[in-house]
Amino acid sequence: MYASPPLPLPLLKRIPPGLWTALAWYAAAVQPIVEYVAMPQTPTYSLNYPRDGLDSLGAQALLAVSFALILAGSAVLRRRTSAAYGLVIVGTVISTAAWRQDEIPPTQFLAVDVALCYIAATRPRRSSLTAAAAALGTLAGYLVLRLFTGDDSSVAQEPFVALTVVIAWLIGNSSHQARAHTAELHSRAAAEAVTAERLRIAREMHDTVAHSIGIIALQAGAAARVIETQPAKAREAMLTVEMAGRETLSGLRRMLGALRQADQDEEGQGHATAPLRPAVGLANVEQLAATTTAAGVRVEVRWQGRRRPLPADIDLAAFRIVQESVTNAVRHSGADSCQVRLDYRADELAVEVSDRGKGGGTSTDTGYGLIGMRERAALLHGDFTAGPRPGGGFLVAARLPVPAGTAAEAKAGTR
């Protein structure tokens, strides 16, 4: 099946992580400059942002350097994550030096939390833990510095800021785990799709080859028995063998060619191609019956109900069940005839293939014929039974549900 184009991401998710980091840091850095320096003096006073904190040229230069470092780190956060994260932390520390602060205000450290959340969401766990340790280590450095200098005039903010670091890492790590789980589910679904397609192709090849080989074996045996007494009959049988062999080879070539083309399209276009669907169905049942009858086993086909187009998967499954059942009758039953009944009902298609043979080996067949038929019916949520008949012979019966739309058309057509 063709891969659908990816949906566009929401606007907020399309914003680069470096821009979020820069916006968080610059908003926290510009706000005190405007409130405590640029605006007229008010009774409000901040210990973290004194009004004369940026009066010296050195303080202004340090603040400019911190602005430049944050801008550079935000610009390369996606490409060079570790170096960019380090620039964000260093720029934050330098900004506190510009204001002559002995601790980092929580709002100013928010940019570090944003960058850490991005790292935890997109990088391996070891890298994200190292980044979290760097942030916690920076906060611990400020706490130790104040303890050594004897400044305990205010409540320490570092434990609260450290809590935001932990929360940021947990959010990013949860996002990383969710994305990894989603990727694993997609990979598993792709593997299951490949396996299902391989099984389907294996069933198609088995059904095609098994039926043709059964006809070839039957005709070759008949030719060997009459080659001396009835050369014309033997020649006719061998011509049938030749035709069946050519048809089988032609079908295999088409199947293999389609598979090669599918592989080339997938490699060239980078998406899955439409699965191989052989152009066979119940319309080929009469031809199947004629071929098998010519091989020596008469096949009677009985149609019941109003014949109508069916979905491709149901049509193909029904034909393959009939084909495999007739093949088993030719190879195992020993009967000279079998009956095929196809009943188009309102909400399902009933398929029955029966014979009056001895049924030797059919019910206990260790091949893939009965397994394949049962799998086809199960995939379509239908019922399948196969086994000896009470009065002798063998019966294969399947009921395949028909979708509601097709069932409604059937009811309308019978009124």
XYZ file of C-alpha atoms in Angstrom:
415
model
C 0.000 0.000 0.000
C 1.146 3.529 -0.639
C 2.464 5.589 2.226
C 0.396 8.706 2.892
C 2.247 12.039 3.061
C 3.042 13.158 6.625
C 0.674 15.686 8.133
C 2.121 19.155 8.847
C 3.147 19.709 12.439
C 1.241 22.204 14.601
C 2.658 25.716 14.629
C 4.065 25.457 18.156
C 5.935 22.245 17.300
C 7.429 23.823 14.196
C 9.200 26.487 16.257
C 12.872 25.455 16.702
C 13.898 24.545 20.261
C 16.651 27.174 20.165
C 14.031 29.871 19.639
C 12.099 28.717 22.706
C 15.322 28.833 24.716
C 16.216 32.317 23.483
C 12.701 33.653 24.112
C 12.685 32.302 27.679
C 16.111 33.736 28.495
C 15.684 37.126 26.840
C 12.257 37.655 28.402
C 13.729 36.985 31.842
C 16.782 39.199 31.104
C 15.015 42.190 29.567
C 12.194 42.425 32.116
C 14.371 43.610 35.062
C 16.270 46.038 32.809
C 13.018 47.675 31.788
C 11.402 47.574 35.239
C 14.330 48.566 37.473
C 16.610 50.568 35.157
C 14.754 52.073 32.207
C 11.468 52.944 33.956
C 11.204 55.918 36.347
C 12.203 55.201 39.908
C 9.474 53.736 42.118
C 9.335 52.634 45.740
C 9.672 49.041 44.520
C 13.180 47.684 45.029
C 14.712 44.325 44.054
C 17.623 42.650 45.820
C 18.385 40.573 42.725
C 18.290 43.555 40.347
C 19.584 46.736 42.067
C 18.923 49.963 40.134
C 22.606 50.806 40.002
C 23.648 47.250 39.119
C 24.431 48.070 35.484
C 25.955 51.509 35.967
C 29.542 50.381 35.384
C 30.896 49.700 31.900
C 32.179 46.332 33.097
C 28.680 45.234 34.113
C 27.263 46.370 30.802
C 29.995 44.524 28.920
C 29.343 41.333 30.883
C 25.623 41.594 30.169
C 26.324 42.103 26.464
C 28.583 39.031 26.469
C 25.872 36.963 28.138
C 23.350 38.131 25.516
C 25.744 37.104 22.737
C 26.473 33.696 24.294
C 22.778 32.909 24.716
C 22.075 33.966 21.133
C 24.895 31.769 19.809
C 23.853 28.801 21.933
C 20.204 29.055 20.898
C 21.172 29.280 17.218
C 23.144 25.997 17.244
C 21.134 24.084 19.846
C 19.784 21.581 17.298
C 23.063 21.033 15.407
C 25.618 21.126 18.258
C 23.526 20.384 21.277
C 26.202 19.882 23.938
C 28.206 22.995 23.039
C 25.035 25.079 22.756
C 23.817 23.891 26.143
C 27.146 24.854 27.672
C 26.884 28.349 26.142
C 23.400 28.777 27.649
C 24.661 27.871 31.127
C 27.767 30.088 30.831
C 25.691 32.999 29.513
C 23.306 32.635 32.445
C 26.174 32.623 34.942
C 27.777 35.710 33.332
C 24.466 37.588 33.530
C 24.434 37.065 37.303
C 27.985 38.445 37.461
C 26.825 41.519 35.534
C 24.136 42.185 38.154
C 26.538 41.265 40.991
C 24.202 38.481 42.111
C 25.201 35.589 44.368
C 22.465 33.293 42.997
C 20.609 32.667 39.746
C 17.003 33.929 39.756
C 14.530 31.129 38.934
C 13.143 32.975 35.902
C 16.639 33.376 34.458
C 17.315 29.652 34.802
C 14.143 28.779 32.878
C 16.063 28.887 29.571
C 18.429 26.194 30.867
C 15.396 24.077 31.766
C 13.991 24.460 28.240
C 17.298 23.418 26.665
C 17.593 20.477 29.085
C 14.073 19.312 28.221
C 15.007 19.323 24.517
C 18.188 17.339 25.191
C 16.328 14.748 27.269
C 13.718 14.387 24.513
C 16.117 13.987 21.585
C 19.418 12.643 22.890
C 20.466 9.374 24.575
C 19.824 9.089 28.290
C 23.515 9.329 29.174
C 23.800 12.692 27.411
C 20.662 14.038 29.058
C 21.790 12.906 32.505
C 25.133 14.630 31.962
C 23.321 17.821 30.967
C 21.098 17.634 34.060
C 24.154 17.074 36.243
C 25.778 20.182 34.744
C 22.725 22.287 35.611
C 22.496 20.891 39.142
C 26.242 21.326 39.580
C 25.964 25.002 38.635
C 23.244 25.534 41.217
C 25.257 23.649 43.836
C 28.252 25.893 43.075
C 26.234 29.003 43.914
C 24.989 27.423 47.144
C 28.500 26.410 48.231
C 29.852 29.865 47.323
C 27.341 31.553 49.613
C 28.111 29.151 52.431
C 31.814 29.968 52.187
C 31.199 33.702 52.039
C 28.833 33.547 55.001
C 25.933 35.176 53.158
C 22.727 33.657 54.517
C 20.556 36.779 54.388
C 17.808 35.145 52.320
C 16.156 31.797 51.763
C 18.202 29.677 49.351
C 16.461 29.408 45.982
C 18.718 26.691 44.587
C 16.636 23.723 45.889
C 13.533 25.105 44.185
C 15.398 25.789 40.948
C 16.891 22.275 41.131
C 13.335 20.924 41.303
C 12.552 22.666 37.993
C 15.632 21.010 36.497
C 14.410 17.588 37.562
C 10.918 18.291 36.201
C 12.342 19.475 32.876
C 14.426 16.308 32.552
C 11.451 14.090 33.418
C 9.261 15.788 30.793
C 11.920 15.442 28.117
C 12.702 11.846 29.044
C 8.998 10.927 28.922
C 8.778 12.433 25.445
C 11.868 10.465 24.410
C 10.364 7.203 25.673
C 7.055 7.905 23.941
C 8.792 8.557 20.625
C 10.904 5.427 20.997
C 7.801 3.366 21.755
C 5.998 4.819 18.733
C 8.966 4.038 16.497
C 9.030 0.480 17.831
C 5.311 0.074 17.108
C 5.788 1.395 13.562
C 8.709 -0.960 13.009
C 6.720 -3.900 14.359
C 3.719 -3.007 12.178
C 5.969 -2.779 9.119
C 7.505 -6.178 9.909
C 4.064 -7.730 10.377
C 2.907 -6.221 7.078
C 5.922 -7.694 5.296
C 5.281 -11.097 6.876
C 1.594 -10.998 5.929
C 2.458 -10.058 2.355
C 4.979 -12.882 2.124
C 2.417 -15.368 3.431
C -0.137 -14.099 0.922
C 2.340 -14.451 -1.952
C 3.240 -17.942 -0.702
C -0.442 -18.905 -0.741
C -0.844 -17.531 -4.265
C 2.158 -19.454 -5.541
C 1.033 -22.634 -3.775
C -2.479 -22.414 -5.200
C -1.232 -21.692 -8.713
C 1.472 -24.347 -8.808
C -0.414 -27.063 -6.903
C -3.408 -26.961 -9.213
C -1.299 -26.995 -12.377
C 0.945 -29.793 -11.100
C -2.144 -31.846 -10.228
C -3.485 -31.482 -13.763
C -0.060 -32.255 -15.256
C 0.347 -35.387 -13.101
C -3.121 -36.638 -13.997
C -2.669 -36.094 -17.744
C 0.844 -37.538 -17.763
C -0.404 -40.671 -16.010
C -3.250 -41.031 -18.507
C -0.848 -40.593 -21.423
C 1.505 -43.229 -20.027
C -1.333 -45.761 -19.791
C -2.665 -45.308 -23.348
C 0.476 -44.316 -25.251
C 0.729 -47.754 -26.947
C -2.968 -48.517 -27.454
C -4.351 -45.017 -28.116
C -1.561 -42.731 -29.383
C -4.026 -39.977 -30.290
C -5.379 -39.852 -26.726
C -1.829 -39.835 -25.359
C -0.875 -37.004 -27.695
C -3.925 -34.998 -26.595
C -3.021 -35.563 -22.940
C 0.575 -34.441 -23.478
C -0.658 -31.316 -25.266
C -2.761 -30.577 -22.199
C 0.351 -31.087 -20.040
C 2.280 -28.679 -22.236
C -0.474 -26.049 -22.073
C -0.792 -26.341 -18.297
C 2.971 -26.093 -17.880
C 3.163 -23.015 -20.082
C 0.300 -21.340 -18.233
C 1.975 -22.062 -14.896
C 5.328 -20.708 -16.072
C 3.636 -17.628 -17.499
C 1.827 -17.008 -14.221
C 5.030 -17.403 -12.211
C 6.878 -15.030 -14.530
C 4.157 -12.396 -14.115
C 4.225 -12.812 -10.347
C 8.005 -12.593 -10.096
C 8.089 -9.666 -12.515
C 5.554 -7.789 -10.420
C 7.581 -8.500 -7.279
C 10.780 -7.212 -8.887
C 8.975 -4.113 -10.115
C 7.577 -3.544 -6.622
C 11.081 -3.781 -5.142
C 12.447 -1.305 -7.697
C 9.607 1.143 -7.083
C 10.098 0.904 -3.322
C 13.834 1.546 -3.585
C 13.426 4.385 -6.077
C 10.484 6.184 -4.489
C 11.091 5.427 -0.817
C 7.582 4.150 -0.029
C 5.708 0.885 -0.103
C 4.027 -0.017 -3.370
C 0.653 -1.577 -3.968
C 0.664 -5.303 -3.165
C 0.514 -7.869 -5.939
C -3.076 -8.779 -6.838
C -3.475 -11.537 -9.423
C -6.329 -10.846 -11.864
C -8.294 -13.991 -10.984
C -11.626 -14.503 -9.297
C -14.898 -16.371 -9.500
C -15.170 -15.399 -13.160
C -12.418 -17.992 -13.754
C -14.329 -20.864 -12.123
C -15.877 -22.035 -15.401
C -12.452 -22.080 -17.042
C -11.072 -24.011 -14.069
C -13.920 -26.520 -14.367
C -13.328 -26.957 -18.094
C -9.595 -27.513 -17.623
C -10.127 -30.055 -14.853
C -12.858 -31.835 -16.802
C -10.521 -32.103 -19.777
C -7.968 -33.644 -17.424
C -10.356 -36.459 -16.527
C -12.246 -35.274 -13.451
C -15.625 -33.775 -14.301
C -16.430 -30.588 -12.381
C -20.040 -29.410 -12.093
C -20.522 -25.756 -11.131
C -23.827 -24.631 -9.644
C -24.572 -20.931 -9.166
C -27.253 -19.931 -6.696
C -28.544 -16.481 -5.837
C -28.026 -13.335 -7.866
C -24.469 -13.157 -9.165
C -22.978 -9.739 -8.518
C -19.532 -8.131 -8.272
C -17.748 -8.845 -5.012
C -14.864 -7.057 -3.294
C -11.539 -8.139 -4.787
C -10.305 -9.891 -1.633
C -13.501 -11.941 -1.245
C -13.602 -12.761 -4.958
C -9.973 -13.923 -4.952
C -10.318 -15.918 -1.705
C -13.435 -17.721 -2.967
C -11.744 -18.679 -6.234
C -8.627 -19.939 -4.466
C -10.730 -22.052 -2.111
C -12.523 -23.588 -5.079
C -9.253 -24.103 -6.961
C -7.487 -25.766 -4.036
C -10.516 -27.958 -3.252
C -10.756 -29.133 -6.869
C -6.998 -29.779 -6.886
C -7.321 -31.899 -3.741
C -10.198 -33.802 -5.340
C -8.057 -34.533 -8.402
C -4.982 -35.566 -6.409
C -6.428 -37.336 -3.385
C -10.069 -38.346 -3.692
C -9.885 -40.795 -6.566
C -13.339 -39.626 -7.701
C -14.229 -39.076 -11.317
C -16.295 -35.966 -10.557
C -16.847 -33.227 -8.007
C -19.467 -30.542 -7.452
C -18.889 -26.839 -6.838
C -21.719 -24.769 -5.360
C -21.517 -20.980 -5.134
C -24.414 -19.372 -3.270
C -24.695 -15.569 -3.377
C -26.636 -14.704 -0.245
C -27.677 -11.301 1.057
C -24.846 -10.913 3.548
C -22.395 -13.675 2.664
C -21.013 -15.931 -0.041
C -21.253 -19.682 0.587
C -18.762 -21.953 -1.160
C -19.018 -25.754 -1.152
C -16.900 -28.282 -3.025
C -17.768 -31.950 -2.598
C -16.883 -35.279 -4.163
C -17.791 -38.946 -3.784
C -14.263 -40.261 -3.725
C -12.525 -42.265 -1.070
C -10.842 -39.128 0.280
C -7.566 -40.798 0.959
C -5.107 -38.425 2.548
C -7.228 -35.303 2.178
C -8.430 -34.862 5.715
C -4.976 -35.568 7.084
C -3.038 -33.688 4.437
C 0.155 -32.309 5.941
C 0.637 -29.799 3.131
C -0.468 -26.180 3.051
C -3.703 -26.550 1.047
C -6.224 -26.792 3.881
C -4.145 -24.437 6.027
C -4.137 -21.826 3.269
C -7.898 -22.094 2.730
C -8.559 -21.786 6.454
C -6.267 -18.742 6.664
C -8.045 -17.064 3.744
C -11.443 -17.516 5.381
C -10.137 -16.350 8.775
C -8.604 -13.197 7.318
C -12.030 -12.280 5.948
C -13.754 -13.127 9.271
C -15.468 -16.110 7.648
C -16.023 -19.756 8.583
C -14.266 -22.745 7.067
C -14.815 -26.471 7.510
C -13.345 -29.456 5.708
C -13.696 -33.168 6.308
C -15.145 -36.487 5.182
C -18.852 -36.626 4.389
C -21.090 -39.059 6.294
C -22.106 -40.831 3.113
C -18.592 -40.955 1.710
C -16.440 -38.473 -0.059
C -15.071 -35.169 1.106
C -16.652 -31.752 1.658
C -15.059 -28.309 1.812
C -17.377 -25.499 2.939
C -16.640 -21.823 3.495
C -18.807 -18.835 4.317
C -17.320 -15.416 3.534
C -19.154 -12.327 4.889
C -20.024 -9.698 2.291
C -19.663 -6.004 3.295
C -22.822 -4.115 4.125
C -22.743 -1.992 0.968
C -22.639 -5.027 -1.282
C -25.314 -6.763 0.798
C -27.598 -3.734 0.430
C -27.149 -3.834 -3.342
C -28.091 -7.526 -3.316
C -31.312 -6.877 -1.401
C -32.223 -4.015 -3.739
C -31.649 -6.231 -6.764
C -33.967 -8.985 -5.488
C -36.961 -6.698 -4.955
